[in-house]
Coordinates of C-alpha atoms and ligand atoms in Angstrom, one line a residue:
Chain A
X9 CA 44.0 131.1 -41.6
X10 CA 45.6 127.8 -42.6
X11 CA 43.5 126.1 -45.7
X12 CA 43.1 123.3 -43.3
X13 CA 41.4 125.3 -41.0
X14 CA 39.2 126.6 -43.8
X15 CA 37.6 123.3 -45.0
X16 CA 36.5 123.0 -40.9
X17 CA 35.0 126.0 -41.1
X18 CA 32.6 125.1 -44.1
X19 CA 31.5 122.0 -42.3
X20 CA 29.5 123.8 -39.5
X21 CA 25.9 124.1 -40.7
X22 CA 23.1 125.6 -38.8
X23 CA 23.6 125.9 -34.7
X24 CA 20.6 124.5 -33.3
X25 CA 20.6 125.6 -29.9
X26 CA 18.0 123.6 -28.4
X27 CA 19.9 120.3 -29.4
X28 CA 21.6 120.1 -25.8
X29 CA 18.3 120.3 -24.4
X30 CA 16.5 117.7 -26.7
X31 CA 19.8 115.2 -25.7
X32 CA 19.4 115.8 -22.0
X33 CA 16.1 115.4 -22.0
X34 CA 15.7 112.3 -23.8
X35 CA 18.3 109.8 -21.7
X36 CA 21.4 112.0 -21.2
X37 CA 21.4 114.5 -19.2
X38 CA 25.4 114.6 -18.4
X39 CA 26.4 115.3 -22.0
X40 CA 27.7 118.6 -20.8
X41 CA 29.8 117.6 -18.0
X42 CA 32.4 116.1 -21.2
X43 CA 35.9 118.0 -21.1
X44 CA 37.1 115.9 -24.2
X45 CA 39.5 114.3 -23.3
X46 CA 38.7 111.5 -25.5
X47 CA 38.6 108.5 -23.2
X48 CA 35.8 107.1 -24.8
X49 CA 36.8 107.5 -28.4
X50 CA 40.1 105.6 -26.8
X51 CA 38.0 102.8 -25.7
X52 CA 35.9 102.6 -28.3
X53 CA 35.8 99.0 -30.2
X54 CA 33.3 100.9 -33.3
X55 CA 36.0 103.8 -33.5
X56 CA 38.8 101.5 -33.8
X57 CA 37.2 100.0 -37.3
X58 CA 35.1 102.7 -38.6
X59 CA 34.6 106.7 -38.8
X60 CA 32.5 106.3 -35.9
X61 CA 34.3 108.8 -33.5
X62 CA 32.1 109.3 -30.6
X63 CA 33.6 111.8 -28.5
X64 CA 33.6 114.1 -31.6
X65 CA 29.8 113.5 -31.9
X66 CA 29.3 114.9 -28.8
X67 CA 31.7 117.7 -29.3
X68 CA 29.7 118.4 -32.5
X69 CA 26.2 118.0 -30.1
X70 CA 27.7 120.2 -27.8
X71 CA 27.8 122.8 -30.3
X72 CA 24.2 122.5 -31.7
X73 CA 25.5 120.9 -34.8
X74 CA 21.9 119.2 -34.8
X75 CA 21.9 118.3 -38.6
X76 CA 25.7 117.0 -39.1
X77 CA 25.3 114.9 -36.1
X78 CA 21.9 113.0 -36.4
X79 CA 22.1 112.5 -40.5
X80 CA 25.6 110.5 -40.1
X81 CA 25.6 107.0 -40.8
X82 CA 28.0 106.5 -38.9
X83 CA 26.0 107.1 -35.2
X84 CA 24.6 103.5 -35.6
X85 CA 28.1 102.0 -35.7
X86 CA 28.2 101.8 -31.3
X87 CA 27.4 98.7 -30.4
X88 CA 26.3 100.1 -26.9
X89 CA 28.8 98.1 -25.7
X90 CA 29.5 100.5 -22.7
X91 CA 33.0 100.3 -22.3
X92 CA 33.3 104.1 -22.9
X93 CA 30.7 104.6 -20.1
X94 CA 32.7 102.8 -17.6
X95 CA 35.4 104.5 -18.6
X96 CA 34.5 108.2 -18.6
X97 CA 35.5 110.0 -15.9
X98 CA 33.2 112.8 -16.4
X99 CA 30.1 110.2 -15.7
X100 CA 28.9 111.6 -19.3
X101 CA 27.7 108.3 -19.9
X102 CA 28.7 108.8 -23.9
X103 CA 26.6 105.6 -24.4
X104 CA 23.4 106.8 -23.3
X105 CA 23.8 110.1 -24.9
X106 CA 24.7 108.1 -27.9
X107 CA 21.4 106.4 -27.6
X108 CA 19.6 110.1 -26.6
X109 CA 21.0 111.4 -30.3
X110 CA 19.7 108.5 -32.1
X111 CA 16.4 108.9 -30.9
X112 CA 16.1 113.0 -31.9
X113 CA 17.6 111.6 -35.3
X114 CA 14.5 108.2 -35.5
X115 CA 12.1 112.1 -34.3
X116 CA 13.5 113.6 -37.1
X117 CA 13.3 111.0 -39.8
X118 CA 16.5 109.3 -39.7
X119 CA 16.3 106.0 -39.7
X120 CA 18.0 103.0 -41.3
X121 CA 15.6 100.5 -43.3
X122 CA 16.8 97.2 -41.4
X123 CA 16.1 98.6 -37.8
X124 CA 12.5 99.8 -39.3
X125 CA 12.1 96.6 -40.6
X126 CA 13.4 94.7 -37.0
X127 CA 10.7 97.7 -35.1
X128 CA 7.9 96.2 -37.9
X129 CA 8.5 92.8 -36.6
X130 CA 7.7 93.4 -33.3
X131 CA 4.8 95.1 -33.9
X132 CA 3.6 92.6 -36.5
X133 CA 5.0 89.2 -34.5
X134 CA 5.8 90.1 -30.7
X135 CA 9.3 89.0 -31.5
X136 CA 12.0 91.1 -33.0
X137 CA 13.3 87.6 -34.6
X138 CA 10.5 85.8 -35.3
X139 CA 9.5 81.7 -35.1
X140 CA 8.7 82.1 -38.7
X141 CA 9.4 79.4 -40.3
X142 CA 8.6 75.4 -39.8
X143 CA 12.3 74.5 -39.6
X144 CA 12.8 76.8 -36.4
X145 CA 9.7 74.5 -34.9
X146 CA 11.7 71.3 -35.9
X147 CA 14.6 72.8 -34.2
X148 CA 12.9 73.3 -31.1
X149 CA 11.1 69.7 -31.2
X150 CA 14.5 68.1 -31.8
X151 CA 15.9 69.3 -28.9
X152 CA 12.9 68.1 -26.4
X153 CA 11.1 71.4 -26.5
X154 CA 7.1 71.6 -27.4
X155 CA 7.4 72.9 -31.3
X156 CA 6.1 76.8 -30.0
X157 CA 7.1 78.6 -26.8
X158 CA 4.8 80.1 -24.6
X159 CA 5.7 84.0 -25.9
X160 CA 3.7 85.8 -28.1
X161 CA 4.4 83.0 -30.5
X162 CA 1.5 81.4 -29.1
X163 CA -0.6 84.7 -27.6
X164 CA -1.7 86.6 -30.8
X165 CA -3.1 89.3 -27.8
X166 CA 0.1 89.4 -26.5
X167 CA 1.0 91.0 -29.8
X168 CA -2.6 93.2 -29.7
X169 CA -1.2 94.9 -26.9
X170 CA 2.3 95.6 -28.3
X171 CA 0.4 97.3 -31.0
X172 CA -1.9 99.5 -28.5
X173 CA 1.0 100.6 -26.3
X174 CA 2.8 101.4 -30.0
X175 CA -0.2 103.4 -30.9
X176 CA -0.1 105.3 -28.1
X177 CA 3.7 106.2 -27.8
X178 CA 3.1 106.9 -31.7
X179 CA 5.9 104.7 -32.4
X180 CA 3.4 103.0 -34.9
X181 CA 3.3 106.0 -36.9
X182 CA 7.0 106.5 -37.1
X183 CA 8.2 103.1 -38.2
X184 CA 5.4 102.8 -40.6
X185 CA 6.1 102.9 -44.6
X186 CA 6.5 106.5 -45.6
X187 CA 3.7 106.3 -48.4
X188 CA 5.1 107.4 -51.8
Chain B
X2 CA 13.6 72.9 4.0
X3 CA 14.9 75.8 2.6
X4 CA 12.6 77.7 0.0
X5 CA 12.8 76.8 -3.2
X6 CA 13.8 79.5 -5.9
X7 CA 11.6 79.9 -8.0
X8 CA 11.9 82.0 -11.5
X9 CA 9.8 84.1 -14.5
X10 CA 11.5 82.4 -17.3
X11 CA 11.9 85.3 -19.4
X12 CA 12.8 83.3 -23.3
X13 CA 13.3 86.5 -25.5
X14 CA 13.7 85.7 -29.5
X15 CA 16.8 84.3 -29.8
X16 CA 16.8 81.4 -27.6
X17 CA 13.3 80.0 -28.3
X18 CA 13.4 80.8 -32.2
X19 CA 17.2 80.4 -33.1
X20 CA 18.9 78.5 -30.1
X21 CA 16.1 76.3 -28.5
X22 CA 19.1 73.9 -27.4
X23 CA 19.9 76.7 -24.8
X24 CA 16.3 77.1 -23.3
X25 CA 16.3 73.3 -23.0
X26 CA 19.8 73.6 -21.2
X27 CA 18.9 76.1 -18.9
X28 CA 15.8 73.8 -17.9
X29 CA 18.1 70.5 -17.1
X30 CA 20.5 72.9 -15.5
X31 CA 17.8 74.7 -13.2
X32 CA 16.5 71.7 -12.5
X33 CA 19.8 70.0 -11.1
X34 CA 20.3 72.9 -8.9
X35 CA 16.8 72.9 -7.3
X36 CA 15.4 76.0 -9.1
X37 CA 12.4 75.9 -10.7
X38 CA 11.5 77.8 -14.3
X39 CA 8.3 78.9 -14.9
X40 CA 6.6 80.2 -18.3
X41 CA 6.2 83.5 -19.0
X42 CA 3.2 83.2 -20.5
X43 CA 2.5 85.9 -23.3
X44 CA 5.8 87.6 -23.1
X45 CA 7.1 89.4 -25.9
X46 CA 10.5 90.7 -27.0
X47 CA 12.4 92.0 -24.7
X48 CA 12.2 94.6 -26.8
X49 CA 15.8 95.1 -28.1
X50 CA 17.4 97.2 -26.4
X51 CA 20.0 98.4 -29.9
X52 CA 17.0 99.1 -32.0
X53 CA 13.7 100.2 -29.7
X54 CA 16.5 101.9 -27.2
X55 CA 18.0 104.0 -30.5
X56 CA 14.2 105.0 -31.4
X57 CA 11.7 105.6 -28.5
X58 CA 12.7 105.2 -25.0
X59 CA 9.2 105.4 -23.8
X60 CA 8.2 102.7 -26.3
X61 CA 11.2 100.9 -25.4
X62 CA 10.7 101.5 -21.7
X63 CA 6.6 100.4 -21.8
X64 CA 6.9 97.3 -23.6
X65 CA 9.9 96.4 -21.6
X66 CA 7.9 96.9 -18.1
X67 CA 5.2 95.0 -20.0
X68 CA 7.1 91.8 -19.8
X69 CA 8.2 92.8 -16.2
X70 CA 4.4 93.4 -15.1
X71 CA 3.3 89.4 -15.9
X72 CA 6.5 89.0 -13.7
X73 CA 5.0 91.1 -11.4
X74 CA 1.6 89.4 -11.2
X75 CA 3.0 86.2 -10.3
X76 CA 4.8 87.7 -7.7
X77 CA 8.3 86.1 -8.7
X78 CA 11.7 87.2 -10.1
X79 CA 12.9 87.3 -13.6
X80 CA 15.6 85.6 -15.1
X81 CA 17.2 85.4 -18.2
X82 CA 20.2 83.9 -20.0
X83 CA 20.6 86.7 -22.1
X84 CA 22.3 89.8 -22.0
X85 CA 20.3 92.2 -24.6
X86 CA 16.7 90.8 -22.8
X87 CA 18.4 91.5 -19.3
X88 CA 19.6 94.7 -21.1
X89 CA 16.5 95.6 -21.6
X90 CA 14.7 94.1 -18.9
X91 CA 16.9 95.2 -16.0
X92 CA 17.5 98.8 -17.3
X93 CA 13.9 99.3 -17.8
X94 CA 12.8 98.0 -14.2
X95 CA 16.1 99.8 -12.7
X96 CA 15.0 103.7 -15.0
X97 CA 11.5 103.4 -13.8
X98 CA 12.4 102.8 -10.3
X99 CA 14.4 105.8 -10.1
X100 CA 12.6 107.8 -12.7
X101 CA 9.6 108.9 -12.0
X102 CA 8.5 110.6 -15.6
X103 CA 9.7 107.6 -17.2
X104 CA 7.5 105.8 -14.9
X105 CA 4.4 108.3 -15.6
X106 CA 4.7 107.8 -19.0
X107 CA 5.4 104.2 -19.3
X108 CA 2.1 104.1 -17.1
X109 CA 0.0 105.8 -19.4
X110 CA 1.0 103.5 -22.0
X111 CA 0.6 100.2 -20.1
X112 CA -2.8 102.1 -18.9
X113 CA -4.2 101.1 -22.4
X114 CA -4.0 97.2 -21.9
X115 CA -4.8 97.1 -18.3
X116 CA -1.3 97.0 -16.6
X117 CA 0.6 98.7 -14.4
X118 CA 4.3 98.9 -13.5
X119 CA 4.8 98.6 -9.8
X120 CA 8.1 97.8 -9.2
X121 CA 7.5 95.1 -6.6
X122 CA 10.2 92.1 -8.1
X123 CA 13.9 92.7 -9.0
X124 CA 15.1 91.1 -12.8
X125 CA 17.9 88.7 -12.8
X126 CA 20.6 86.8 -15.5
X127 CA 21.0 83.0 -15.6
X128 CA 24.6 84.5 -14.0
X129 CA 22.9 85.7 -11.3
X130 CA 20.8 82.5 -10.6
X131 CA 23.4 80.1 -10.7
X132 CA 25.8 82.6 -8.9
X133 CA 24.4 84.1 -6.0
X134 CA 21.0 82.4 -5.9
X135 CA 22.2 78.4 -6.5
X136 CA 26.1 79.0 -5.5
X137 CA 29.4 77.5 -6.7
X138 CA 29.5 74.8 -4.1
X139 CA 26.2 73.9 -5.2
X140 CA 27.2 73.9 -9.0
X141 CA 30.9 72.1 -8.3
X142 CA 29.1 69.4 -6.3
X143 CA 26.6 68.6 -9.2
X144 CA 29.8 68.5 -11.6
X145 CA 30.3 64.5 -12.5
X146 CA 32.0 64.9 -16.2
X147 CA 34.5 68.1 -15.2
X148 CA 35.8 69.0 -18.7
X149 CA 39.5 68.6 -17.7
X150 CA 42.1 69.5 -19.9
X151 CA 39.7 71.2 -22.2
X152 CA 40.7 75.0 -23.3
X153 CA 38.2 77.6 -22.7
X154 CA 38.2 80.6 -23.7
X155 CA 34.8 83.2 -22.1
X156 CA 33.5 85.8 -24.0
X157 CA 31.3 87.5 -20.7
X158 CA 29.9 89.9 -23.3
X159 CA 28.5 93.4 -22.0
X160 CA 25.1 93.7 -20.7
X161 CA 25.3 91.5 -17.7
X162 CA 28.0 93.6 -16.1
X163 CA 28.1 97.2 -17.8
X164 CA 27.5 99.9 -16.3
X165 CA 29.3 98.8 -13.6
X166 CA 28.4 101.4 -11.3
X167 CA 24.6 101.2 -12.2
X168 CA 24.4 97.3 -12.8
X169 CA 26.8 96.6 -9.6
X170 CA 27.5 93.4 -10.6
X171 CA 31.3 93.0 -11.3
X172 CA 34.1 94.8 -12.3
X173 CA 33.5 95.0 -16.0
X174 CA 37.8 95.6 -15.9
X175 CA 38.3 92.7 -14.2
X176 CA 35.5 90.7 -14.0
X177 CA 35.4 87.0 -12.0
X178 CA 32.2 85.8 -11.4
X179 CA 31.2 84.2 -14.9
X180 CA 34.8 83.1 -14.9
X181 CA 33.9 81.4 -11.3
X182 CA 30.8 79.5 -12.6
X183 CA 32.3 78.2 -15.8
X184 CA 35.8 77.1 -14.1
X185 CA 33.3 75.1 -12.0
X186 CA 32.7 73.2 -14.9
X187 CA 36.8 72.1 -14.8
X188 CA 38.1 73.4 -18.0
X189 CA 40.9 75.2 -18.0
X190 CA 40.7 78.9 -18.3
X191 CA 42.2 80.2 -21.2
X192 CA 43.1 84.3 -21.5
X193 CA 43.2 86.2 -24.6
X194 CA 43.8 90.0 -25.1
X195 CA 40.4 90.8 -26.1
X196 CA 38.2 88.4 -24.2
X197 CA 36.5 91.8 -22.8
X198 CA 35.8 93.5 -26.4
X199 CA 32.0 93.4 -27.8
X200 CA 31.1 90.9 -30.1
X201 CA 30.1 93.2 -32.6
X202 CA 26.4 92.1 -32.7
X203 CA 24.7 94.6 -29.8
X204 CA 23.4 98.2 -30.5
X205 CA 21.5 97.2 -34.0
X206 CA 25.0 97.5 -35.6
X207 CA 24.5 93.5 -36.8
X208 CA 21.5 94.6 -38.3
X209 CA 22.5 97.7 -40.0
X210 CA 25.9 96.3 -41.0
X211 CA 27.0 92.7 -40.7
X212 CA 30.5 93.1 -41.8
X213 CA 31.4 95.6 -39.4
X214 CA 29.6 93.7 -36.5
X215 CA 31.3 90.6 -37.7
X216 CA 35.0 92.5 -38.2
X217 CA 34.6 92.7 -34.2
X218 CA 34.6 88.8 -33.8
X219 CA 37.0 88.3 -36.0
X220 CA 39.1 90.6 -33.8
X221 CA 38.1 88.2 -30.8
X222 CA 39.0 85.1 -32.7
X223 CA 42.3 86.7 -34.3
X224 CA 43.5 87.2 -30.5
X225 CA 42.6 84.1 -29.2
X226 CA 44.6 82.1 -31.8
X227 CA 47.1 84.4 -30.7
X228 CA 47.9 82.5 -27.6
X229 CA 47.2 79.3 -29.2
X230 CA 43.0 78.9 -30.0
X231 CA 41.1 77.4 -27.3
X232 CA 38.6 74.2 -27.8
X233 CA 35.8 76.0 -26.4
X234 CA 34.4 79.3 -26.5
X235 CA 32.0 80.2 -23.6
X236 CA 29.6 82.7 -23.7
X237 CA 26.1 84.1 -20.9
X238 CA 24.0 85.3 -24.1
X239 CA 22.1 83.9 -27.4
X240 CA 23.4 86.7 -29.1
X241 CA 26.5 86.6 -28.8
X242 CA 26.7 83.0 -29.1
X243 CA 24.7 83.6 -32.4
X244 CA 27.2 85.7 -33.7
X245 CA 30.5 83.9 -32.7
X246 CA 28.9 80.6 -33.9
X247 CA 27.0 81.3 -36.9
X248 CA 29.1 84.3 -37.7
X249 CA 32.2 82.2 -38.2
X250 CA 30.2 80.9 -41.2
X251 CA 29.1 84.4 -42.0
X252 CA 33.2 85.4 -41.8
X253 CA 34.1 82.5 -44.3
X254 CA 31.9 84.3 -46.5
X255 CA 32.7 88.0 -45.7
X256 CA 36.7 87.3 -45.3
X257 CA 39.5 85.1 -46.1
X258 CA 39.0 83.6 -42.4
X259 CA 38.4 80.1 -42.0
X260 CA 37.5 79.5 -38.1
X261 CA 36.4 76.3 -36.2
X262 CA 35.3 77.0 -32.8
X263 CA 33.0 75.5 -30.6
X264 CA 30.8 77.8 -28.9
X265 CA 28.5 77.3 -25.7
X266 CA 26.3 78.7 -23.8
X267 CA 27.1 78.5 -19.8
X268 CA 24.2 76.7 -19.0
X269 CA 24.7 74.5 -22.3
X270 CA 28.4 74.0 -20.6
X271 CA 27.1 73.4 -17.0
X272 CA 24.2 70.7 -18.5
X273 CA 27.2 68.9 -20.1
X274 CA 29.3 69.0 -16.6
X275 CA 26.4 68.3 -14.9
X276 CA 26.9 64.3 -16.9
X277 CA 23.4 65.4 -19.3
X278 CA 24.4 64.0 -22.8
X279 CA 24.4 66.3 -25.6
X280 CA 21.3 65.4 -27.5
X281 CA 19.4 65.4 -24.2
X282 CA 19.6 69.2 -25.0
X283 CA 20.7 69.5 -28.5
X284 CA 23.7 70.2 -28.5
X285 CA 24.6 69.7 -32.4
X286 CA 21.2 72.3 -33.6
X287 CA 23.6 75.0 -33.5
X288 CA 23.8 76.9 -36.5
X289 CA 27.0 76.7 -37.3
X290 CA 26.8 72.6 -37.3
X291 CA 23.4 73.3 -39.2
X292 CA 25.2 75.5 -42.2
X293 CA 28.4 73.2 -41.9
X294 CA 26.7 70.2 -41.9
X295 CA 29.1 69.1 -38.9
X296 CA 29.0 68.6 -35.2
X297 CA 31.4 69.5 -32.3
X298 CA 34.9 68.3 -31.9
X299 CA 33.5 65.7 -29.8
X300 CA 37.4 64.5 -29.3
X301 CA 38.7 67.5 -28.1
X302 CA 35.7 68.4 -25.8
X303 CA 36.4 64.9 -24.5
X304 CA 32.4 63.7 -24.7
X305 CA 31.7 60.3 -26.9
X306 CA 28.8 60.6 -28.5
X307 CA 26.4 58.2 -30.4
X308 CA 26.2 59.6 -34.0
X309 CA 23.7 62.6 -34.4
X310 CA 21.6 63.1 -36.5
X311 CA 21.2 64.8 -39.6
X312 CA 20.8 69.1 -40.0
X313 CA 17.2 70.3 -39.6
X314 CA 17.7 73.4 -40.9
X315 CA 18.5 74.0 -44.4
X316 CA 19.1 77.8 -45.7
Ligands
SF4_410 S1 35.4 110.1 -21.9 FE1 33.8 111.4 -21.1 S2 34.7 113.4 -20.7 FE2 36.1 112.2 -22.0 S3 35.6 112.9 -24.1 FE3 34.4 111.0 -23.7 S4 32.5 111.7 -22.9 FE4 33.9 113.5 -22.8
SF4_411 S1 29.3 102.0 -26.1 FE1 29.4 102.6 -28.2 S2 30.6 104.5 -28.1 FE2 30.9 103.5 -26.2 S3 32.8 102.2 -26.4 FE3 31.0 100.9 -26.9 S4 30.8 101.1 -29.2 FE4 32.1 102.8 -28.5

């Protein structure tokens, strides 16, 4: 064995065999139609700037590297931009299984503070950017427009029931402040 | 006389809160073509697609078909000028028409607040309206100040048109049809290498990492001076136009990269064809003119203006 081939080998961690399933069934079910050939990653405006490589995300998925795969940073680079999904010619749809992973890593903990802050917004204001401050009122009144817009803006029960669907999905619970 | 169309105006958070000027657009525009807006009373975010799409899909799913159900109840279609609320909007309505656990699930959710996802009205794009609803012949008639001999450069974005085989809208390869409507407006098109790359912005990557999103645009921008800039940059989405107009004051900061575009939305484009003036709509709110404390090159978008004026927001 080549000492190349030796530093791969310490990478693998625990095979979680039930990670397929968890992908599949949580908004990609074709992730194991993929042959590898790399398309996507070929496509890929995120891979070509960062050490996002997404078809070796789903090679590592594929082989129940659970852990690896949902604590890397580096899954939030995709901009879902979905070049790599019209490109695949397995119909793998790497962008939805993309999406699939993040969710089993949000399940499992892993989550970035800005998008829990962006997922508190809507929760707290309706809107994931907000009409939070006066100067975004004048900027709506000097254009012709009335100074709030008929969102949630102005329907505080508009935001009620974002918070009762949220409690009942549970997504309340998991983008709350991990107490101390 | 022919039926009127008539459209949910579904706002999302960029355009009301951040880029008013285009909401204001898209009502001039509308109007002019004999379409009528209406409010969307008590909608919410879409909800974005990167972040609530990267952690829940039933949350992201219910509160999308939330939005759809007032849609629903009023019996008309959606539209929207932007491609992360039609993203979210038009996926949702398309995964719990085909998908019936989705459905069941979203159902129990909406079940809490009295709603229910039926299904009964389809979710469009601005593109969409103006395309195959209005028409080109009815937008190239309406044209009376055609931007000849302007350069423009289109960045179509990704949502409206990807996945091409689910969204059926246009080859995402090759696409035409948001060339179509802004050549109506008679600038001249301009092509650049990576007028189909993302913007950087989508998939919560702005929010995780703004250099990295903004390394994308940069990208855009690099290859479009390659063949010689462009006076115009035209984009179908908030977002986008966010981030390739604010963001080029974000790049001065990030990178030695000084860039002075002026970007548009298509309906902001089509208002200005359409003979509206610019401060009928607001043209000079953007944020980059905010930050910059400047306006548009007036002179090479051939439009004489009475001075604007001065910035609103200060940050
Ligand atoms: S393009 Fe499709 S088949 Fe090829 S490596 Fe990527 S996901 Fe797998
Ligand atoms: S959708 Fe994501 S993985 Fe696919 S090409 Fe775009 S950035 Fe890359």
């Amino acid at each position: 064995m080549t000492s190349a081939e030796q530093e791969d080998f310490h990478l693998i961690d625990e095979v979680d065999t039930e990670f397929v399933d968890m992908i599949k069934n949580t908004g990609g079910p074709n992730i194991q139609s993929c042959y590898q050939c790399g398309t996507c990653s070929g496509s890929c405006p995120a891979g070509s700037r960062t050490n996002y490589l997404v078809r070796g995300i789903i090679r590592k998925a594929l082989l129940g590297l659970k852990e690896e795969v949902i604590s890397g940073q580096e899954l939030w680079f995709c901009t879902t931009c979905y070049t790599c999904t019209d490109r695949c010619p397995q119909d793998v749809k790497p962008t939805d299984v993309i999406k699939a992973i993040r969710n089993v890593a949000v399940a499992e903990g892993y989550m970035l503070e800005p998008h829990q802050k962006v997922a508190q917004k809507v929760l707290e204001a309706g809107h994931a950017v907000p009409l939070d401050k006066e100067s975004w009122e004048k900027l709506r009144e000097k254009v012709g427009l009335p100074p709030v817009p008929p969102n949630a803006s102005s329907h505080p029960e508009a935001i009620e029931d974002i918070k009762k669907i949220a409690k009942k999905t549970g997504f309340d619970k998991l983008v709350a402040d991990k107490e101390e | 006389m022919p039926k009127k169309h008539r459209f949910m105006h579904f706002l999302g958070c960029i355009i009301p809160h951040r880029y008013p000027s285009i909401q204001k657009a898209a009502e001039l525009v509308f109007e002019d073509l004999g379409m009528d807006l209406l409010d969307m009373e008590g909608a919410t975010c879409c909800p974005a697609p990167g972040v609530f799409g990267s952690f829940d899909r039933v949350t992201w799913a219910s509160i999308a078909a939330r939005n759809v159900t007032i849609a629903e109840q009023a019996n008309a279609n959606v539209t929207t000028g932007c491609n992360g609320c039609f993203a979210s909007l038009w996926d949702a309505d398309y995964e719990l028409k085909h998908d019936e656990e989705l459905r069941k699930a979203v159902n129990e959710s909406l079940a809490e607040i009295g709603r229910e996802f039926k299904g009964t009205i389809e979710v469009t794009h601005y593109v969409d309206a103006l395309y195959s609803y209005a028409g080109l012949d009815a937008i190239k008639k309406r044209v009376t100040r055609p931007f000849t001999g302007v350069r423009m450069a289109l960045h179509p974005g990704c949502h409206w048109m990807r996945p091409k085989n689910i969204k059926k809208k246009d080859d995402s390869e090759r696409p035409h049809i948001f060339r179509d409507i802004c050549e109506a407006a008679g600038a001249e098109y301009v092509p650049y290498k990576d007028e189909l790359i993302c913007c950087g912005a989508g998939g919560a990557v702005r929010t995780a990492d703004v250099k990295t999103a903004l390394d994308f645009t940069k990208q855009k921008f690099d290859s479009l001076e390659a063949v010689g800039g462009a006076d115009i940059i035209v984009t179908p989405c908030p977002f986008c136009e966010l981030q390739l107009d604010l963001g080029q004051v974000e790049i001065q900061k990030h990178f030695e990269a000084e860039y002075h575009y002026d970007i548009m939305h298509v309906v902001e484009l089509l208002a200005l064809a359409f003979g509206h003036e610019p401060e009928e709509f607001g043209l000079t709110t953007h944020l980059q003119y905010q930050m910059r404390k400047n306006e548009p090159n007036w002179e090479q978008l051939g439009i004489e203006v009475k001075k604007a004026d001065d910035a609103t927001v200060t940050e």
